[in-house]
Each structure stands twice: as structure tokens, then as C-alpha cells.
CSV table of C-alpha atoms and ligand atoms in Angstrom, one decimal:
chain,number,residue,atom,x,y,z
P,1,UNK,CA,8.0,27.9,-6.0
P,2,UNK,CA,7.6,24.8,-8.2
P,3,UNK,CA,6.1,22.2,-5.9
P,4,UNK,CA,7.3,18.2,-6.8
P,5,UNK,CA,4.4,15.8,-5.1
P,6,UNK,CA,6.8,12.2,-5.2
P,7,UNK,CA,4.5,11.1,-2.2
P,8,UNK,CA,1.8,8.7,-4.3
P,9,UNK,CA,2.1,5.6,-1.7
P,10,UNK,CA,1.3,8.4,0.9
P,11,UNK,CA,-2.4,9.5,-0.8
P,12,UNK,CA,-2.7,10.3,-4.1
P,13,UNK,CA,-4.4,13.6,-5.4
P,14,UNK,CA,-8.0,12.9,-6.4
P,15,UNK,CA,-8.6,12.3,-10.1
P,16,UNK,CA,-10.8,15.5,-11.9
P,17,UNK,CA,-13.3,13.0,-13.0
P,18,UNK,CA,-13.5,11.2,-10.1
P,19,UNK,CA,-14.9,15.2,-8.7
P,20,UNK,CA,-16.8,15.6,-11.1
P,21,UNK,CA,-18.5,12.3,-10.8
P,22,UNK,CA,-18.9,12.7,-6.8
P,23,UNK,CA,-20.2,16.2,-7.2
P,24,UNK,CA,-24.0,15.7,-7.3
P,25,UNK,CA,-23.4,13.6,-4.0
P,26,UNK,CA,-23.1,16.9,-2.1
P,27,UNK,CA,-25.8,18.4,-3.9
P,28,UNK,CA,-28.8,16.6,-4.5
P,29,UNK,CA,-28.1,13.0,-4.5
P,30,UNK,CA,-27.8,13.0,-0.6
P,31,UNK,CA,-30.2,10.1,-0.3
P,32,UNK,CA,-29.5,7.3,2.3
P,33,UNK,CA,-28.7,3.6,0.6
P,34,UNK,CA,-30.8,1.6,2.6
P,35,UNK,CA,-34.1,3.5,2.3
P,36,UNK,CA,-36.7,2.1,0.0
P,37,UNK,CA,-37.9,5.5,-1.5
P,38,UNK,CA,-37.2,7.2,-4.7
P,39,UNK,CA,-33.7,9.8,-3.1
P,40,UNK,CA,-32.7,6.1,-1.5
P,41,UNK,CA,-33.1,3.7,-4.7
P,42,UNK,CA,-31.2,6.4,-6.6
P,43,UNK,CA,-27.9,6.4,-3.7
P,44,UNK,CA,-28.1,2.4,-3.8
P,45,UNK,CA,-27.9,2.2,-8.1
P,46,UNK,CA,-24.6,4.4,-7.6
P,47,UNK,CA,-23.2,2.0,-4.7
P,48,UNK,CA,-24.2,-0.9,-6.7
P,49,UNK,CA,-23.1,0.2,-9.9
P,50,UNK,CA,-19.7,1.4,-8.3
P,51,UNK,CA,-19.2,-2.3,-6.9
P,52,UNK,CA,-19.6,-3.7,-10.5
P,53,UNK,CA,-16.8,-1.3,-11.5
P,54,UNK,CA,-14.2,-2.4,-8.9
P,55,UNK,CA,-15.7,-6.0,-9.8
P,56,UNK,CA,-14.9,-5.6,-13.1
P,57,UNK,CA,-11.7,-4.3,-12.1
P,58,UNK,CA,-10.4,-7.5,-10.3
P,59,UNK,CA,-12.5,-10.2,-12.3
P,60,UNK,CA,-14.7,-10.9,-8.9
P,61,UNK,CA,-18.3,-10.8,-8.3
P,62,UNK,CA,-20.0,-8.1,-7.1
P,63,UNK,CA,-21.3,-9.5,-4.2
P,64,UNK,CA,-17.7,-10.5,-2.8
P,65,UNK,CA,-17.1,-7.4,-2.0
P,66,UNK,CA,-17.5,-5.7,0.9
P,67,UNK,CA,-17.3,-1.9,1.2
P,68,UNK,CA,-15.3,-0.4,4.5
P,69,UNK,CA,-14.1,2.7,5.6
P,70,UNK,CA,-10.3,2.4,4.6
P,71,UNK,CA,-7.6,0.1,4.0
P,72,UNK,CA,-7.2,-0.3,7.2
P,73,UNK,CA,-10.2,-1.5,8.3
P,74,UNK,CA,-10.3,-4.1,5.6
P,75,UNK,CA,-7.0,-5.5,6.8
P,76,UNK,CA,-8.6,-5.4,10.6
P,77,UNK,CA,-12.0,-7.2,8.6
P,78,UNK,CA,-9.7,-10.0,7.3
P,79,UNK,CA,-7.7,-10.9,10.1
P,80,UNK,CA,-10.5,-10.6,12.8
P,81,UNK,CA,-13.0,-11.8,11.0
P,82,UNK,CA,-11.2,-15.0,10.5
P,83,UNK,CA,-9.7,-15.2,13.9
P,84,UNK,CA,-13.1,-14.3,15.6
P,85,UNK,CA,-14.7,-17.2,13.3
P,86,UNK,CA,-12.0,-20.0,13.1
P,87,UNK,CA,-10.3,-19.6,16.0
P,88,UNK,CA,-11.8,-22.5,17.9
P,89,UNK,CA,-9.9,-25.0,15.3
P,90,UNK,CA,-6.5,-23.1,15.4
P,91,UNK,CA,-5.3,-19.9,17.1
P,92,UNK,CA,-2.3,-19.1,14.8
P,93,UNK,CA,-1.6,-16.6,11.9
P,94,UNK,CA,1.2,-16.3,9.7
P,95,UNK,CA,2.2,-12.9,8.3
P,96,UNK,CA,5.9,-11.4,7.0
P,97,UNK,CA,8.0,-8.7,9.2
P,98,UNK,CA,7.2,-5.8,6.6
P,99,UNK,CA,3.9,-6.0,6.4
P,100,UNK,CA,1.8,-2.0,7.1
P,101,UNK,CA,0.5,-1.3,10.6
P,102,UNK,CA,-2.8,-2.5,9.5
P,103,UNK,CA,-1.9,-5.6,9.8
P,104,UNK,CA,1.2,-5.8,12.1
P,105,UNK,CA,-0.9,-4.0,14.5
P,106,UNK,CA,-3.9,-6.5,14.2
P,107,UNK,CA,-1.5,-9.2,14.4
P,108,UNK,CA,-0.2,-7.6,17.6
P,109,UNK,CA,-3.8,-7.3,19.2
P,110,UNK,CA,-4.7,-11.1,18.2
P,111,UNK,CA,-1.6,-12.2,20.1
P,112,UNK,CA,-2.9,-10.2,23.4
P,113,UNK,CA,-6.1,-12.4,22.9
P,114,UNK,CA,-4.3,-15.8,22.3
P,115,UNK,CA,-2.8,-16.3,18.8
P,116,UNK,CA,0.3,-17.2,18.5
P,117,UNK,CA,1.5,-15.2,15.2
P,118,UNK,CA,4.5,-15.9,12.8
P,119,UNK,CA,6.3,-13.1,11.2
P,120,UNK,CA,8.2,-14.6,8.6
P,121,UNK,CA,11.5,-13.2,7.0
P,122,UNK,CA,12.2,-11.1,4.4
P,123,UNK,CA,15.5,-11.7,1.7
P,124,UNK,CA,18.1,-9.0,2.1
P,125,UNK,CA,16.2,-7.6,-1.1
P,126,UNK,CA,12.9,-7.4,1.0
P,127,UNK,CA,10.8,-10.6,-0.5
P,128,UNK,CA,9.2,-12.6,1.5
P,129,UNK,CA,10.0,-16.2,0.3
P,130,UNK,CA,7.3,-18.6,-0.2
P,131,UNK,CA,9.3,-21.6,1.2
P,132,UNK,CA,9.2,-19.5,4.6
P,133,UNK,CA,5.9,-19.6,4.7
P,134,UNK,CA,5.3,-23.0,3.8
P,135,UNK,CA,7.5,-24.4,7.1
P,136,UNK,CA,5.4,-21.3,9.1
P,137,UNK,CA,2.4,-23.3,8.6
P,138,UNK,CA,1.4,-25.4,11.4
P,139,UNK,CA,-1.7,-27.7,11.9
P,140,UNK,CA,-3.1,-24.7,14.4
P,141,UNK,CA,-2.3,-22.0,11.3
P,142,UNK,CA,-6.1,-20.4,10.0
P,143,UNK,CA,-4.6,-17.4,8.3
P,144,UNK,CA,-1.8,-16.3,6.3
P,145,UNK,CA,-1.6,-12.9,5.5
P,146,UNK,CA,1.1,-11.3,3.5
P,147,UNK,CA,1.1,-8.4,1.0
P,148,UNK,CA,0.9,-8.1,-2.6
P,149,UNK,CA,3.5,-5.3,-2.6
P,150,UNK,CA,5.1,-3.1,0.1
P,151,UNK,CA,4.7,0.2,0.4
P,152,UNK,CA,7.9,1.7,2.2
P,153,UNK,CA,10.3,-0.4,-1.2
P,154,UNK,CA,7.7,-1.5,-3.8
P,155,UNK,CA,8.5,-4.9,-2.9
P,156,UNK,CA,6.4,-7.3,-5.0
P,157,UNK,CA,5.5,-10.5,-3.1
P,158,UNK,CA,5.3,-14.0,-4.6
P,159,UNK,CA,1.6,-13.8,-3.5
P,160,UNK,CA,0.6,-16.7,-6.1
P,161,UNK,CA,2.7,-18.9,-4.9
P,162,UNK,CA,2.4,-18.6,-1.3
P,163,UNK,CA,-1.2,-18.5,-1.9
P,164,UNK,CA,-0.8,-21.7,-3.3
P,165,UNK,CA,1.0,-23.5,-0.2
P,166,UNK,CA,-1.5,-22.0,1.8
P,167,UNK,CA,-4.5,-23.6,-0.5
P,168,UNK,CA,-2.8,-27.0,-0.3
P,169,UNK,CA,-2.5,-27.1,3.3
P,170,UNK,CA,-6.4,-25.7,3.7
P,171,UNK,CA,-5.5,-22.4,5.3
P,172,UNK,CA,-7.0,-19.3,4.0
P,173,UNK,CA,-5.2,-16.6,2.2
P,174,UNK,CA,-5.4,-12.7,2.7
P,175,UNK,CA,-3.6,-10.0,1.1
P,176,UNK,CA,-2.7,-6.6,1.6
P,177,UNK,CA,-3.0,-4.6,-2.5
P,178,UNK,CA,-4.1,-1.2,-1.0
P,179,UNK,CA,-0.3,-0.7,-2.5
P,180,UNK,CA,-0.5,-2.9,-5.7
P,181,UNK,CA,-3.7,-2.0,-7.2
P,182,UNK,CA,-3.6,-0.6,-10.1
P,183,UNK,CA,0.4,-1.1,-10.7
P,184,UNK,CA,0.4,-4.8,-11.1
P,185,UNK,CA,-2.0,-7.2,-12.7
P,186,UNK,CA,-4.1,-8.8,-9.8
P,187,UNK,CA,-6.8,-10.9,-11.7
P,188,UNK,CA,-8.9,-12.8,-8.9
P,189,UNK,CA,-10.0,-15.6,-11.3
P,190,UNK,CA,-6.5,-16.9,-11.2
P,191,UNK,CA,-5.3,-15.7,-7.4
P,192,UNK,CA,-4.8,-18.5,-4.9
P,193,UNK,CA,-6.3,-15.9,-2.3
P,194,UNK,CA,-9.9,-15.9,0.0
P,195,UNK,CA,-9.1,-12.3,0.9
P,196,UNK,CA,-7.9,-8.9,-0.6
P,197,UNK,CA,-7.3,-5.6,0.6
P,198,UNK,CA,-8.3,-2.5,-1.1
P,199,UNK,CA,-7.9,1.1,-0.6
P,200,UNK,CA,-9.8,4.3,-2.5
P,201,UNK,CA,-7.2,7.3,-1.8
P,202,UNK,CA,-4.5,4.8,-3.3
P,203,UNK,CA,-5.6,4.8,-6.7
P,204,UNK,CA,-6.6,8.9,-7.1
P,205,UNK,CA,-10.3,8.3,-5.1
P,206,UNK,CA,-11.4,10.1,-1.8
P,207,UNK,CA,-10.0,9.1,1.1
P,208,UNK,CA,-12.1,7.3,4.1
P,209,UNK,CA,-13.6,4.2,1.6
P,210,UNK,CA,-12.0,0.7,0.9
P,211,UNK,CA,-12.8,-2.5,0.6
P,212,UNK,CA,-12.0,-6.6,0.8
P,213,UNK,CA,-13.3,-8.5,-1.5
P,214,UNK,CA,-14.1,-12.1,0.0
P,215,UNK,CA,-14.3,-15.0,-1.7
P,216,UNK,CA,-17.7,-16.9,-2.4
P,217,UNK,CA,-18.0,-19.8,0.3
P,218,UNK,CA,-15.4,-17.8,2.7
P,219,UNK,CA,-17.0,-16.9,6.0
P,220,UNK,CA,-15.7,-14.5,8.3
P,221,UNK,CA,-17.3,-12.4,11.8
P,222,UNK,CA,-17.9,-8.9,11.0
P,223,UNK,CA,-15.6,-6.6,13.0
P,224,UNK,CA,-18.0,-3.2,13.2
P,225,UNK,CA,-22.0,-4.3,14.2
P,226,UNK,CA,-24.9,-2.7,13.3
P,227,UNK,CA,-27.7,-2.7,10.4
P,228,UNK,CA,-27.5,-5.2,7.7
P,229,UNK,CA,-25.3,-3.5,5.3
P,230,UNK,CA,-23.0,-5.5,3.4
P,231,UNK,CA,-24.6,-8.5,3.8
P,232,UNK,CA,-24.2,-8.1,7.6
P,233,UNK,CA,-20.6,-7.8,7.3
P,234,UNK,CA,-20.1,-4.1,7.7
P,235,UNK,CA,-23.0,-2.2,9.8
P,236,UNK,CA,-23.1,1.6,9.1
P,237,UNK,CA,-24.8,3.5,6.7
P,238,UNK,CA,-22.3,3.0,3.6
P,239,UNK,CA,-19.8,6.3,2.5
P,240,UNK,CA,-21.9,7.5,-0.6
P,241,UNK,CA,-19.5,9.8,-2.2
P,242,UNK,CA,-16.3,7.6,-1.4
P,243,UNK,CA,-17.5,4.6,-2.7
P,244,UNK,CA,-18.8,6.2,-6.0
P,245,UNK,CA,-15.5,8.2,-5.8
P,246,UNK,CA,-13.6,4.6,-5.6
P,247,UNK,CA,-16.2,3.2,-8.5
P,248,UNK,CA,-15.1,5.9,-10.5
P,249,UNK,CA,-11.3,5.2,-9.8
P,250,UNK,CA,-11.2,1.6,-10.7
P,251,UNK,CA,-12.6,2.5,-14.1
P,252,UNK,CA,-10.2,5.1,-15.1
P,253,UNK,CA,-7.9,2.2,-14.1
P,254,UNK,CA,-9.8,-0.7,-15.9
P,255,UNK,CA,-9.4,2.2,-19.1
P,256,UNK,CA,-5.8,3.7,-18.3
P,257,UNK,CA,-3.7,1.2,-16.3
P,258,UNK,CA,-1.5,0.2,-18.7
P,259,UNK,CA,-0.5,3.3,-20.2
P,260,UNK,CA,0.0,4.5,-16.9
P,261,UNK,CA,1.9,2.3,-15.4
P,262,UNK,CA,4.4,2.4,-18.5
P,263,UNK,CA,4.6,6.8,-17.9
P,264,UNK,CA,5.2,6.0,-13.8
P,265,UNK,CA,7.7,3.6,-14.6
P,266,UNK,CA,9.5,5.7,-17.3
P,267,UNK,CA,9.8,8.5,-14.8
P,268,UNK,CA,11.0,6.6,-12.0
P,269,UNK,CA,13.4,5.0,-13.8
P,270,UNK,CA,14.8,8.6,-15.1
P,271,UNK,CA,14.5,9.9,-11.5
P,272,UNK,CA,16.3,6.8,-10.3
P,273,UNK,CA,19.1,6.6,-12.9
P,274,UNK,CA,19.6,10.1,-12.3
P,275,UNK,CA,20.0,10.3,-9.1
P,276,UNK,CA,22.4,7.3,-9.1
P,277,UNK,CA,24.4,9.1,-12.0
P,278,UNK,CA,25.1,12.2,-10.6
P,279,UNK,CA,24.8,11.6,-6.1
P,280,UNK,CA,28.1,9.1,-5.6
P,281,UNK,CA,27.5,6.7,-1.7
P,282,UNK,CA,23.4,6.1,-2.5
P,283,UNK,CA,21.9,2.2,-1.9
P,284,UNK,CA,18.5,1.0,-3.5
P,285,UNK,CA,16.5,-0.6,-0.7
P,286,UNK,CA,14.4,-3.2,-1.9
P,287,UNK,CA,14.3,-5.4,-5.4
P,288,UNK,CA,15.8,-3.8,-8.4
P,289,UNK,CA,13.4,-5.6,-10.9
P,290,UNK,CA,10.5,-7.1,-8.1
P,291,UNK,CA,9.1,-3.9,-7.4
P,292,UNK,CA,6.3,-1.5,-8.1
P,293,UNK,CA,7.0,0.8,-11.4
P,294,UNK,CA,6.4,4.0,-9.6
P,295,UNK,CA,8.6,3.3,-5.9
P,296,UNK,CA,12.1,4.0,-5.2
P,297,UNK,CA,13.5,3.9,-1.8
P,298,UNK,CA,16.9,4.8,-1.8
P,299,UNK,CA,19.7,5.3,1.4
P,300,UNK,CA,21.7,8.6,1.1
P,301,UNK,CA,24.8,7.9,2.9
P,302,UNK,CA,26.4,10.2,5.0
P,303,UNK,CA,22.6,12.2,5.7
P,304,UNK,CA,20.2,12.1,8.1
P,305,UNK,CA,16.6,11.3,6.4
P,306,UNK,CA,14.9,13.3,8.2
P,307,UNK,CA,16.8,16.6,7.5
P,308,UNK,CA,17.1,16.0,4.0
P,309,UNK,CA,13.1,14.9,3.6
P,310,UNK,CA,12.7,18.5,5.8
P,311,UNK,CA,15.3,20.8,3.2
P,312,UNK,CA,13.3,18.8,0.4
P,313,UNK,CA,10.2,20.1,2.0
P,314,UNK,CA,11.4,23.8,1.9
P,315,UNK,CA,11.9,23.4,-2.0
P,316,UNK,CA,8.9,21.7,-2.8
P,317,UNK,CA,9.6,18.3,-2.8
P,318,UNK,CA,7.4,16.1,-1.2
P,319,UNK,CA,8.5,12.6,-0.3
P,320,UNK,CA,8.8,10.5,2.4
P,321,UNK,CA,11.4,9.3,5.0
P,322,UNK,CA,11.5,5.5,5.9
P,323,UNK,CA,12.0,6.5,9.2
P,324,UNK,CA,9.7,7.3,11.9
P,325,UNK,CA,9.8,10.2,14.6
P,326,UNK,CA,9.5,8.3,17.9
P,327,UNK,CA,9.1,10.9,20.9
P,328,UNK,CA,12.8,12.9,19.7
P,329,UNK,CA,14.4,10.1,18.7
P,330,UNK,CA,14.8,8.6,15.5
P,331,UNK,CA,14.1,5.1,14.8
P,332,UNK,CA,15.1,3.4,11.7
P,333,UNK,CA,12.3,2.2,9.6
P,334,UNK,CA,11.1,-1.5,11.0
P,335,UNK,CA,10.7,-2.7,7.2
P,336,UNK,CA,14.1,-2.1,6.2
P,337,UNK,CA,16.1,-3.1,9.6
P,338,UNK,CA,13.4,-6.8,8.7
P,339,UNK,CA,15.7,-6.7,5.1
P,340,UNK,CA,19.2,-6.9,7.2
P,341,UNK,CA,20.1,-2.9,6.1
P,342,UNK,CA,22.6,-1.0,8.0
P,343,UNK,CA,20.7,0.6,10.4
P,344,UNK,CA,22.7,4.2,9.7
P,345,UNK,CA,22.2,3.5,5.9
P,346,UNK,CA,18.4,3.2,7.3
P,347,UNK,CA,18.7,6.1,8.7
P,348,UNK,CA,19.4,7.9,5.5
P,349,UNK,CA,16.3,6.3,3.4
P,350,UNK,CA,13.9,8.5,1.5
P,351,UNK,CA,11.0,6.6,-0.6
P,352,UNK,CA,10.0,8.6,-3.7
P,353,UNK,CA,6.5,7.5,-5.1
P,354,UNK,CA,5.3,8.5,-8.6
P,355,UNK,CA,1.9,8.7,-9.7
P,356,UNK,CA,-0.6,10.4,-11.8
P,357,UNK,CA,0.1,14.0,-12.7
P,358,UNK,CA,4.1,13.5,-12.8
P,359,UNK,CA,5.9,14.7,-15.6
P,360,UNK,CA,10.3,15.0,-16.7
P,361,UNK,CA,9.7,18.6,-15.3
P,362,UNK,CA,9.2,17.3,-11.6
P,363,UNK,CA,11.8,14.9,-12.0
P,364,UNK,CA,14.6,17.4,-13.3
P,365,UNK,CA,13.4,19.7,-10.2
P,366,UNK,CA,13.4,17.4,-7.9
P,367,UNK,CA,17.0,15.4,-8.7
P,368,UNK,CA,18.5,18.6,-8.7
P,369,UNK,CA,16.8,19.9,-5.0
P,370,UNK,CA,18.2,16.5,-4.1
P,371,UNK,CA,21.6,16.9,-5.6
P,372,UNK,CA,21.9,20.4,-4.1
P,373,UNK,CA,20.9,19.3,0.2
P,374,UNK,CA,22.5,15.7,-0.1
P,375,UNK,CA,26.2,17.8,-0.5
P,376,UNK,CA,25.0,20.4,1.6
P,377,UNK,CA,24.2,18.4,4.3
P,378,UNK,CA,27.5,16.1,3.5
P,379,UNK,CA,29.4,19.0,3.8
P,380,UNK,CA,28.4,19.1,7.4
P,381,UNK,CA,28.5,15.4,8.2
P,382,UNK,CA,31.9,14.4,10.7
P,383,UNK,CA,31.8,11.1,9.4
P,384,UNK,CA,31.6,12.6,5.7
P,385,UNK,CA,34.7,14.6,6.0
P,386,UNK,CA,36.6,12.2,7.8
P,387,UNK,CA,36.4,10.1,5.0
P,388,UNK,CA,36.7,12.0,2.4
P,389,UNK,CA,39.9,13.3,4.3
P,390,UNK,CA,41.4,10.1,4.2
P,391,UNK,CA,40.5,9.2,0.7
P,392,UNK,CA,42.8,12.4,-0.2
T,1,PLP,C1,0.1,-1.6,2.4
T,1,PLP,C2,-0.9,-0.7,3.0
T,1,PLP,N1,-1.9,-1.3,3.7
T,1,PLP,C3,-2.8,-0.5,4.3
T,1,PLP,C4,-2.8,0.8,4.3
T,1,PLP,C5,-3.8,1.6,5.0
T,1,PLP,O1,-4.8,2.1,4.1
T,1,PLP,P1,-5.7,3.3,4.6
T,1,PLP,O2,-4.9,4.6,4.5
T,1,PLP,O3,-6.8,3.3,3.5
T,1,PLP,O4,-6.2,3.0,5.9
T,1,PLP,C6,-1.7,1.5,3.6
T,1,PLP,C7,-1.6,3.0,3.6
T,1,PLP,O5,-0.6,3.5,3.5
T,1,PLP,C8,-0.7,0.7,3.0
T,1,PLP,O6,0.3,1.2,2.3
């Protein structure tokens, strides 16, 4: 069976150079960073020349960033690490209602310790507006934190501009790009943001290594104690092979991005159009033009997400449902119910994400798999019939 991976916001696969370059890391490049001997300075040039890469990458410095163990702990880094450090002047955040886990969940824990936290709105088309933000802030407010682009739509946020308000009224700026790297320009020189989010297995590296990159003069707490590695700001003896996996990454992006990012989007546009062409009761959630070039998210009326993500499964298809699995029942996704969507149109959501390795072949597969269990599983729908019936 032909197997379709559409799943690129999930984890991507792992580029072959970025295995080749990690192999000796297993072998005999095992050295630890910090040590001062020969197998130690060896392990240190390939962290330090993997931070120039990613540097390079964004237009920072080096020494702004600092390596972690995942997106996820860079978004708990940046939030924390402000809130531990500035929250004698002002004990409240502002973030959006679509923002990942990562953050919504660190949000969550900040309240239980006494921040009061915003969640702005999003537009019916899933943006967060920047005018929202600007009547969030309050003279309390020592964070705003909201995403360079979503990854349940492909949403891309106005993150210049709200950087901006946030700049003017003297409240740092973080954002979320484990999602945006490497599909839309993010050039640090010119970003209104302190803070930045970045994740390895996003971008075709190894799972288990990201990073935030923080801006020169910003001071924040470290989260995880311990020795003094990055700069104090991350104890634990660095991940070798994922940070030289993510060095790697970044410069196949610094070489490729561009003609990448033109392939992903030519593919999800075919995959889109034909799905809209030939499967009649289907609504785009999310932006039509603001949006990532390789994310769809679409509502199949009439179907359950999770059984047609599961008959997708069977052929081959991997993508994923906007919907979680909550103890049996199912729960519409949280991002899209935030954009105002009909929760049984949420219901129905799949998210197809392209990436490296996609070609037309996976995209004529999978749009006819698709075809084939949306009027399968229509054909079994009440609701379906009953209108179709009375259309007759
Ligand atoms: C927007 C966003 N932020 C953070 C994360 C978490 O990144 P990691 O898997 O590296 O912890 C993800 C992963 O899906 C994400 O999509």
C-alpha cells in the first residue's frame, strides 16, 4: 500500500543529510560539551558551530540563543522566565485563544500562581488582530505572547505589528515560530520581538532539541537549574546530536527555503483545489491567503473527523483531526470553536500538512482515498440522507 505522510505540522521526517551529519555523534564524537579535553573541545565546535547556523538563519547573534529540549520548553523558558523575573512590577500576560498547549498550558499554570492572563480573540478567519492586543495591555501587562503562525489552520499572525504596540507600551514580546520557521520569512534584525520560539523536528531535525533565541539586554529566570550551560539559562548537559541535527536543518533551509516553500505551496494548493472541485459541503478553516503554504484545514460536512482521519489511516493517509479524544467523547478542536466555527462543522475538520518529500503522486492518492470515505461515510450519515432526501 502506497503510504501519503500529509502530517508535517505533526513531526517531520528527518532530512538524509541531517543523518548523515549526526552519524559520527553515535560513534565516536560522544564527547561531553563542557569538558576541557580534546573528545570535549571537539562536541563544543559542533554545538557552537550549529548555533552560528540557526544564527545565520534568523539574522541574530549567536549568543542570543539558547538551546532547550523542545519547543515546548522554550515556550515554558519565555513565559516563566519573564514571569519569574518581572513579576514584582506587573503580574499580567497577554496571549490569543489559539495559541499551542505550550503556551496555553503555561499561561494556565501562571494564573494558579497569581497572573492574571488575557486571551485575546481571534477573527472568524482565525487572526488575531493587533488592535485586540493593544486595548489587552494594561499598566500590570510584562508579556505578550502570541504566535507567528498556528499550527491546527496555518494562520499567520500580524506578529510585527503587535510586536510593535507591545514595544511602544514597554512590554516584552514573545513568539511561538516552532510552526512558521522555515515557511515564512522571520528576519530578527527587523522583528519587534525580545523572544522566539523554535523547534528541531519541525523543520526535518531530530526530535527532543529547540531553542529561544533572546534578545541582547533581555533578562529572564532560567526555568530548569543546574551547571552553567547556556549562559546559566538552561542547566543540563546540552543534546549533542539534536542540536547538530537542528544546525544542520537550518542550513538546508538557509540553502533551500525558497524553493521549497514554492513546491509545498504548489502541492497544497492542487490538493486543496482538488478536493474543493470534486467533494461538494467542505469549509476552509482559517485564512484563505494569511496562512502557511503547506496547511489546509478543511470541515467535511456531514462526517465525523475522527472516523474519516481513522479510514484515511487504513489507506495510508496520514493526517490529522482538529479534534481531540477526550476520555470517549469527542471534543471539538478549542482553536477553531475560538474562530466562531460550527461546532459540528468542527467536528468534521481534518488538517493536511505538506512538507519535504511530497510529490503530485501523494496528492492524487490521497484526494481520491478522501473522495472515496467522505461518500462512504455520507452514505451512512442520518443527517446526510435526510437532506439529500429533501433536496430531491
Ligand atoms: C505552535 C507550536 N508550538 C509548540 C509546539 C511544541 O513543540 P515540541 O513538539 O518541540 O515540544 C508545537 C508542536 O506541535 C507547535 O505546533
Amino acid at each position: 500500500m502506497r503510504k501519503v505522510y500529509f502530517d508535517h505540522n505533526a513531526t517531520t521526517p528527518v532530512h538524509p543529510e541531517v543523518a548523515e551529519a549526526v552519524a559520527p555523534f553515535l560513534g565516536e564524537r560522544f564527547g561531553n560539551p563542557s569538558s576541557i579535553h580534546y573528545a570535549g573541545r571537539d562536541v563544543r565546535k559542533a554545538v557552537e558551530d550549529a548555533r552560528e547556523e540557526i544564527a545565520a538563519f534568523y539574522g541574530c547573534r549567536p549568543l542570543e540563543i539558547v538551546f532547550t529540549s523542545s519547543g515546548t520548553e522554550s515556550d515554558n523558558l519565555a513565559l516563566k522566565g519573564v514571569a519569574y523575573l518581572e513579576g514584582n512590577r506587573g503580574k499580567h500576560i497577554v496571549t490569543s485563544q489559539v495559541e499551542h498547549p505550550a503556551v496555553m498550558n503555561t499561561c494556565r499554570f501562571l494564573e494558579s500562581r497569581g497572573f492574571r492572563v488575557t486571551y485575546v480573540p481571534v477573527t472568524r478567519q482565525g487572526i488575531v488582530e493587533p488592535e485586540s492586543v493593544r486595548k489587552a495591555i494594561g499598566p500590570d501587562t510584562v508579556l505578550v505572547s502570541i504566535m507567528a503562525a498556528n499550527n491546527e489552520t496555518g494562520c499567520v499572525m500580524p506578529i510585527a505589528e503587535i510586536g510593535k504596540i507591545a514595544r511602544n507600551a514597554g512590554v516584552l514580546m514573545h513568539t511561538d515560530a516552532v510552526q512558521a520557521t522555515g515557511k515564512i520569512p522571520l528576519d530578527w534584525a527587523t522583528l519587534p520581538v525580545d523572544l522566539l520560539t523554535f523547534s528541531g523536528h519541525k523543520i526535518n531535525g531530530l526530535k527532543g532539541a529547540g531553542g529561544l533565541i533572546v534578545r541582547k539586554g533581555v533578562e529572564i529566570a532560567p526555568v530548569i537549574q543546574g551547571g552553567h550551560q547556556e549562559r546559566g539559562l538552561r542547566g543540563g548537559t546540552e543534546n549533542v546530536i539534536g542540536i547538530v541535527a537542528m544546525g544542520k536543518a537550518f542550513s538546508l533551509l538557509s540553502r533551500n527555503m525558497d524553493a521549497e516553500v514554492a513546491e509545498v505551496r504548489r502541492l497544497r494548493d492542487s490538493l486543496e483545489c482538488a478536493l474543493f472541485d470534486r467533494i461538494p459541503d467542505l469549509v476552509l478553516n482559517g485564512h484563505p491567503t494569511l496562512r502557511m503554504p503547506n496547511t489546509v484545514n478543511i470541515s467535511f460536512r456531514f462526517v465525523e473527523g475522527e472516523a474519516l482521519l481513522l479510514n484515511l489511516d487504513m489507506m495510508g493517509i496520514a493526517c490529522s483531526s482538529g479534534s481531540a479524544c477526550t476520555s470517549g467523547s469527542l471534543e471539538a478542536s478549542p482553536v477553531l470553536l475560538a474562530m466562531g466555527a460550527d461546532p459540528t462543522d468542527s467536528q468534521g475538520a481534518l488538517r493536511f500538512s505538506l512538507g519535504y518529500g511530497n510529490t503530485d503522486e501523494d496528492v492524487s492518492c490521497a484526494v481520491d482515498a478522501i473522495e472515496k470515505v467522505v461518500n462512504k461515510l455520507r452514505a451512512m450519515s442520518p443527517l446526510y440522507n435526510a437532506r439529500e432526501a429533501k433536496a430531491r
